[in-house]
Short mmCIF file of C-alpha atoms and ligand atoms in Angstrom, two decimals:
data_model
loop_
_atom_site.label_atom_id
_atom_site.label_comp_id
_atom_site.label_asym_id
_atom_site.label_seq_id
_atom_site.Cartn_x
_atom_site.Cartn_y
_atom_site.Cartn_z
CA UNK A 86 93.84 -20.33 61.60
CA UNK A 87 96.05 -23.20 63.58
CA UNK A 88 96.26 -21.79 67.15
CA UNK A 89 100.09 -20.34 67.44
CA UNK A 90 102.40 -21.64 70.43
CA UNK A 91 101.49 -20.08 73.31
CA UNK A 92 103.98 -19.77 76.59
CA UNK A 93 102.85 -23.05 78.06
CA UNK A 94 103.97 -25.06 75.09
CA UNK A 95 106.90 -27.14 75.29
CA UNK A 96 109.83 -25.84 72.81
CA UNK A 97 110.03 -26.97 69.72
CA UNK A 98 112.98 -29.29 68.22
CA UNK A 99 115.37 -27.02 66.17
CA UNK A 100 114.72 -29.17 63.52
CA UNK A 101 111.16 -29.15 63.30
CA UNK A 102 109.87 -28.08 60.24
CA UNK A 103 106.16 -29.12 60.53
CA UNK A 104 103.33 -26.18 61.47
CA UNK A 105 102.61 -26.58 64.62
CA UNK A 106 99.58 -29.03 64.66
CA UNK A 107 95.95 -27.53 63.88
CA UNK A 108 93.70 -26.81 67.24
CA UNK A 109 90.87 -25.89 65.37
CA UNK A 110 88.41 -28.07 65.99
CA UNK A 111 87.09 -26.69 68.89
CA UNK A 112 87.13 -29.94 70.59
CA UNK A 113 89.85 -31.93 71.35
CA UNK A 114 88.63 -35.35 70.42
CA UNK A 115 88.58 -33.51 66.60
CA UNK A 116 91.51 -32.07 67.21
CA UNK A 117 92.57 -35.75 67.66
CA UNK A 118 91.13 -36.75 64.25
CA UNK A 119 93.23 -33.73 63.23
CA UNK A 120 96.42 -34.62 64.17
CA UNK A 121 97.21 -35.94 59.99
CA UNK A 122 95.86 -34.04 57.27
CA UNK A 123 96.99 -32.39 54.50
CA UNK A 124 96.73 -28.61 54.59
CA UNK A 125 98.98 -27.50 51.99
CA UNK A 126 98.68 -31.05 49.67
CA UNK A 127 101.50 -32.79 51.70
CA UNK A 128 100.53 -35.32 54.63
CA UNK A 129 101.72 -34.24 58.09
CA UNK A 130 101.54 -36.67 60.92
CA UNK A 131 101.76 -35.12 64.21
CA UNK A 132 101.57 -38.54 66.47
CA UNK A 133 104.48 -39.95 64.19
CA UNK A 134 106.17 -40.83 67.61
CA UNK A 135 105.78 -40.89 71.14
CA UNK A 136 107.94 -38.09 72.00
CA UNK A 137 105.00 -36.35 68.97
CA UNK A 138 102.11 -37.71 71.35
CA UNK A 139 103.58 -36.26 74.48
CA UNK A 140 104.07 -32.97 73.08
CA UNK A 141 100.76 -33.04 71.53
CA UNK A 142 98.98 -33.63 74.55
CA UNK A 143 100.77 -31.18 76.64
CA UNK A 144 99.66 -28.32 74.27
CA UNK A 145 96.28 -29.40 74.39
CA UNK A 146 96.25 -29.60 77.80
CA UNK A 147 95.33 -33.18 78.23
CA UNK A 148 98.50 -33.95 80.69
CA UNK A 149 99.78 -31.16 82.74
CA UNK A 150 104.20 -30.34 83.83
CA UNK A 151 103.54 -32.91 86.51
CA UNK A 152 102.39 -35.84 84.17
CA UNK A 153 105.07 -34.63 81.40
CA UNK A 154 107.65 -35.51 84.45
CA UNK A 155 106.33 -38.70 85.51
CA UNK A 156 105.98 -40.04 81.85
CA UNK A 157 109.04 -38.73 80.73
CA UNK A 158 110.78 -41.58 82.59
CA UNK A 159 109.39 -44.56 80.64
CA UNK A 160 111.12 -46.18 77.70
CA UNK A 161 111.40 -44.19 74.44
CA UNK A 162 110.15 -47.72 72.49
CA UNK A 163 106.89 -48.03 74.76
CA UNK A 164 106.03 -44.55 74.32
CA UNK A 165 106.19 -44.76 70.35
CA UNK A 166 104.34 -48.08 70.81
CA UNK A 167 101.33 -46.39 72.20
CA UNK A 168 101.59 -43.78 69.60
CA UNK A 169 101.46 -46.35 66.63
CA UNK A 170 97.71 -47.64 69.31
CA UNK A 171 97.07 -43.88 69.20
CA UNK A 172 97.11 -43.43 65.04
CA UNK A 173 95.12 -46.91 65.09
CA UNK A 174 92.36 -45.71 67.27
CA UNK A 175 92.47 -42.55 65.69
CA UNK A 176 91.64 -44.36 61.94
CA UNK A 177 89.28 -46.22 63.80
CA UNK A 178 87.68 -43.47 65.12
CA UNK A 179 87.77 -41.03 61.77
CA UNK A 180 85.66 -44.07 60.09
CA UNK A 181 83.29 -43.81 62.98
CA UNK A 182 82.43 -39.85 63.67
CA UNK A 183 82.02 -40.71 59.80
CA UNK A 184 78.99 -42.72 60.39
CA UNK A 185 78.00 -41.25 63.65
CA UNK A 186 77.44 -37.85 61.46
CA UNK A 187 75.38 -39.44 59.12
CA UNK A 188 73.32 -42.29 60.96
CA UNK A 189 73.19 -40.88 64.34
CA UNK A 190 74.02 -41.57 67.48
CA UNK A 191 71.95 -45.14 67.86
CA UNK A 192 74.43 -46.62 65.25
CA UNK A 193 77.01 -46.60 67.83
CA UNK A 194 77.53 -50.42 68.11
CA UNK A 195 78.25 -51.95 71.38
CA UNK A 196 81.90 -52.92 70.25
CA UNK A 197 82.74 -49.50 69.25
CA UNK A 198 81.84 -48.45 73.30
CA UNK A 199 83.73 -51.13 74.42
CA UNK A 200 86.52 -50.40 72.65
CA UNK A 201 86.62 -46.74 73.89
CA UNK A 202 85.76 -48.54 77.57
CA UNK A 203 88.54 -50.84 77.29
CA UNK A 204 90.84 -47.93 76.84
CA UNK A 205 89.28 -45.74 79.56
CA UNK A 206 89.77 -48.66 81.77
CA UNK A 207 93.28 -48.31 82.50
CA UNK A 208 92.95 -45.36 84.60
CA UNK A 209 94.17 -45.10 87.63
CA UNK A 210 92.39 -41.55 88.53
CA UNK A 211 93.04 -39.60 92.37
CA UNK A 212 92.09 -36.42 93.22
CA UNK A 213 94.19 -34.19 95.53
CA UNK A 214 93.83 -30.81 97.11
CA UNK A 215 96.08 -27.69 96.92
CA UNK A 216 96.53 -24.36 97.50
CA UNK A 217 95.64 -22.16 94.58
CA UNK A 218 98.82 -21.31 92.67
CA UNK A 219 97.08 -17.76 91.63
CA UNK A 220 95.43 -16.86 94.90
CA UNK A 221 96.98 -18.36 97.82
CA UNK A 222 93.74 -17.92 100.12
CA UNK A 223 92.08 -20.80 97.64
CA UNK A 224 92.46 -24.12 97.36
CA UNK A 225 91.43 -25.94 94.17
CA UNK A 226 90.95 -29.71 93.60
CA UNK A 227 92.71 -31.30 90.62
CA UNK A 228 92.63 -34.20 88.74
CA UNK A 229 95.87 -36.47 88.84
CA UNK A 230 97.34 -39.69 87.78
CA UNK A 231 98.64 -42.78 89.21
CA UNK A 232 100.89 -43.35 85.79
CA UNK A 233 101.64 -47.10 85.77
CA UNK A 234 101.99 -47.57 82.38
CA UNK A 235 102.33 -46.13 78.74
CA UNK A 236 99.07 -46.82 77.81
CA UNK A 237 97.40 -44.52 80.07
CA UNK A 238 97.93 -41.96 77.93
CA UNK A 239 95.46 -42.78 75.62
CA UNK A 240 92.99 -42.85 78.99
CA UNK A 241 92.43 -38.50 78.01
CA UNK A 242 91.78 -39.43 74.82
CA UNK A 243 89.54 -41.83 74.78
CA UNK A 244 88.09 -39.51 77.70
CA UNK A 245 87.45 -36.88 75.16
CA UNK A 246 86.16 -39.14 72.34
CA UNK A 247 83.70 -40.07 74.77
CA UNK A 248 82.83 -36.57 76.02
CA UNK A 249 82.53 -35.99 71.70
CA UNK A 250 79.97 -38.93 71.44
CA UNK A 251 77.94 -37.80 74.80
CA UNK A 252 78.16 -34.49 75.04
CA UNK A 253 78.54 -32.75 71.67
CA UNK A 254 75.36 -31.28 69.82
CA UNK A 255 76.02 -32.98 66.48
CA UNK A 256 74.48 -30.52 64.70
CA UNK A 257 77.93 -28.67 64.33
CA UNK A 258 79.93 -31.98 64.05
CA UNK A 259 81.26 -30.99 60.58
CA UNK A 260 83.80 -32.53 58.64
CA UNK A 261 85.60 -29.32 56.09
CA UNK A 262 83.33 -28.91 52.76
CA UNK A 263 86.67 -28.87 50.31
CA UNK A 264 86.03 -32.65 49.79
CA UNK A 265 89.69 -33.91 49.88
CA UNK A 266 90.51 -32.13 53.04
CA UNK A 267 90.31 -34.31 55.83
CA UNK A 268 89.87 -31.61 58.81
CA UNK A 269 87.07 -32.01 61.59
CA UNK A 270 85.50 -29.06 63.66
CA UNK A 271 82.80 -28.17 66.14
CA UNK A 272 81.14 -25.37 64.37
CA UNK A 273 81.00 -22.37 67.87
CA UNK A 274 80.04 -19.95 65.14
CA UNK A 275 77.55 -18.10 66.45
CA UNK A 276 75.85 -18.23 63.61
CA UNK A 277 76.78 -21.32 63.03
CA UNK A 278 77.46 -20.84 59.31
CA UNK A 279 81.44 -22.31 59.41
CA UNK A 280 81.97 -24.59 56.51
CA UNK A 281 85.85 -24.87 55.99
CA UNK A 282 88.76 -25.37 58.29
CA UNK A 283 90.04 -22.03 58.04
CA UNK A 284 89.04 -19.57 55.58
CA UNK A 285 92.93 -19.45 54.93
CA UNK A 286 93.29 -22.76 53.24
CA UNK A 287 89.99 -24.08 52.32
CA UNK A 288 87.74 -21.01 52.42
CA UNK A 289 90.15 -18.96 49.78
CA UNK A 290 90.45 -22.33 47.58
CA UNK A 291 86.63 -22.62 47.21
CA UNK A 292 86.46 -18.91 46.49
CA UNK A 293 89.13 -19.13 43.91
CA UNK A 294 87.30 -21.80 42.08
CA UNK A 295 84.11 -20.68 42.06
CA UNK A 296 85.73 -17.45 40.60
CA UNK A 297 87.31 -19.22 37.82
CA UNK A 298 84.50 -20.98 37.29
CA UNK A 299 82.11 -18.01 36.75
CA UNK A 300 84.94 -16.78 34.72
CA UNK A 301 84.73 -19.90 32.43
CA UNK A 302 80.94 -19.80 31.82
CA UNK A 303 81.12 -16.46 30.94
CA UNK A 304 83.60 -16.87 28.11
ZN1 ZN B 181 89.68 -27.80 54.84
#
């Protein structure tokens, strides 16, 4: 099932009538991929503008309150600009976990790295010291931004895409069995048996069918 809001999630617009988007694919560059699909027949975009990307990356955690702020200054036109670059490298990228699934890791072509490179390449990365928010007698070192410009944002992004391609045991890289639905997901199972999106949507439509369908050969 899609992950509901939790109490660290920006509010949403009154008039929002979209689900909140899915967070199950147990990693975020899937999550990514899953940011259109279909669930219920009917396409949902959930980058469809920039003030969609920013929310979508503070639920998954990929800029914290402090980055919110700071972005939340530039120009509503350059943030939906690098949400258009964000729905165009995440095409790109659907067509590539595609092949990677199937050929492998060594089919990742040198232009495809530099493309992710070229993105991750606009980061302007510092780390800073502070005292522990939940125990004062620690300090923790975090991860911050110098944000210069809009397209940074796609810097966590591409940082996860990469983490996807480098990291990931492709084993459990599995795209949804119901053949239209378009839904990614690492497959944490523990037995490592998960074949549908969520058992809700997909799972209960394949059962359905395969009912009816014993139903029809034994007429
Ligand atoms: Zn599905």
């Amino acid at each position: 099932m899609p992950n509901l809001p939790g109490n660290d999630q920006p509010p949403r617009p009154k008039h929002e009538s979209r689900p909140p988007a899915f967070r199950i694919g147990d990693h975020l560059a899937l999550d990514f991929l899953n940011t259109v699909a279909a669930p219920r027949g009917t396409t949902i975009e959930w980058l469809g503008s920039g003030a969609d990307l920013l929310t979508w990356m503070r639920v998954g955690g990929l800029i914290g309150a402090a980055d919110a702020t700071e972005t939340a200054r530039w120009p509503t036109s350059s943030i939906d600009e690098v949400a258009r670059e964000a729905i165009q490298f995440r095409e790109w990228l659907r067509k590539v976990v595609t092949r990677l699934k199937i050929e492998g890791i060594a089919s990742l072509k040198r232009s495809e790295l530099s493309r992710i490179n070229g993105l991750m390449a606009v980061d302007a990365g510092f780390s800073q010291i502070s005292k522990s928010s939940a125990d004062a007698g620690n300090c923790v070192i975090e991860h911050r931004r110098h944000w210069s410009e809009p397209r940074q944002l796609l810097v966590p992004v591409a940082v996860e895409v990469a983490d996807l391609i480098c990291n990931a045991d492709w084993e459990l890289i599995r795209k949804c069995e119901n053949p239209p639905c378009t839904i990614w997901f690492n497959d944490r199972t523990k037995g490592h048996r998960r074949r549908w999106c969520t058992q809700a949507i997909c799972g209960n439509r394949a059962k359905v069918a395969a009912f009816r369908e014993r139903q029809r050969q034994s007429e």
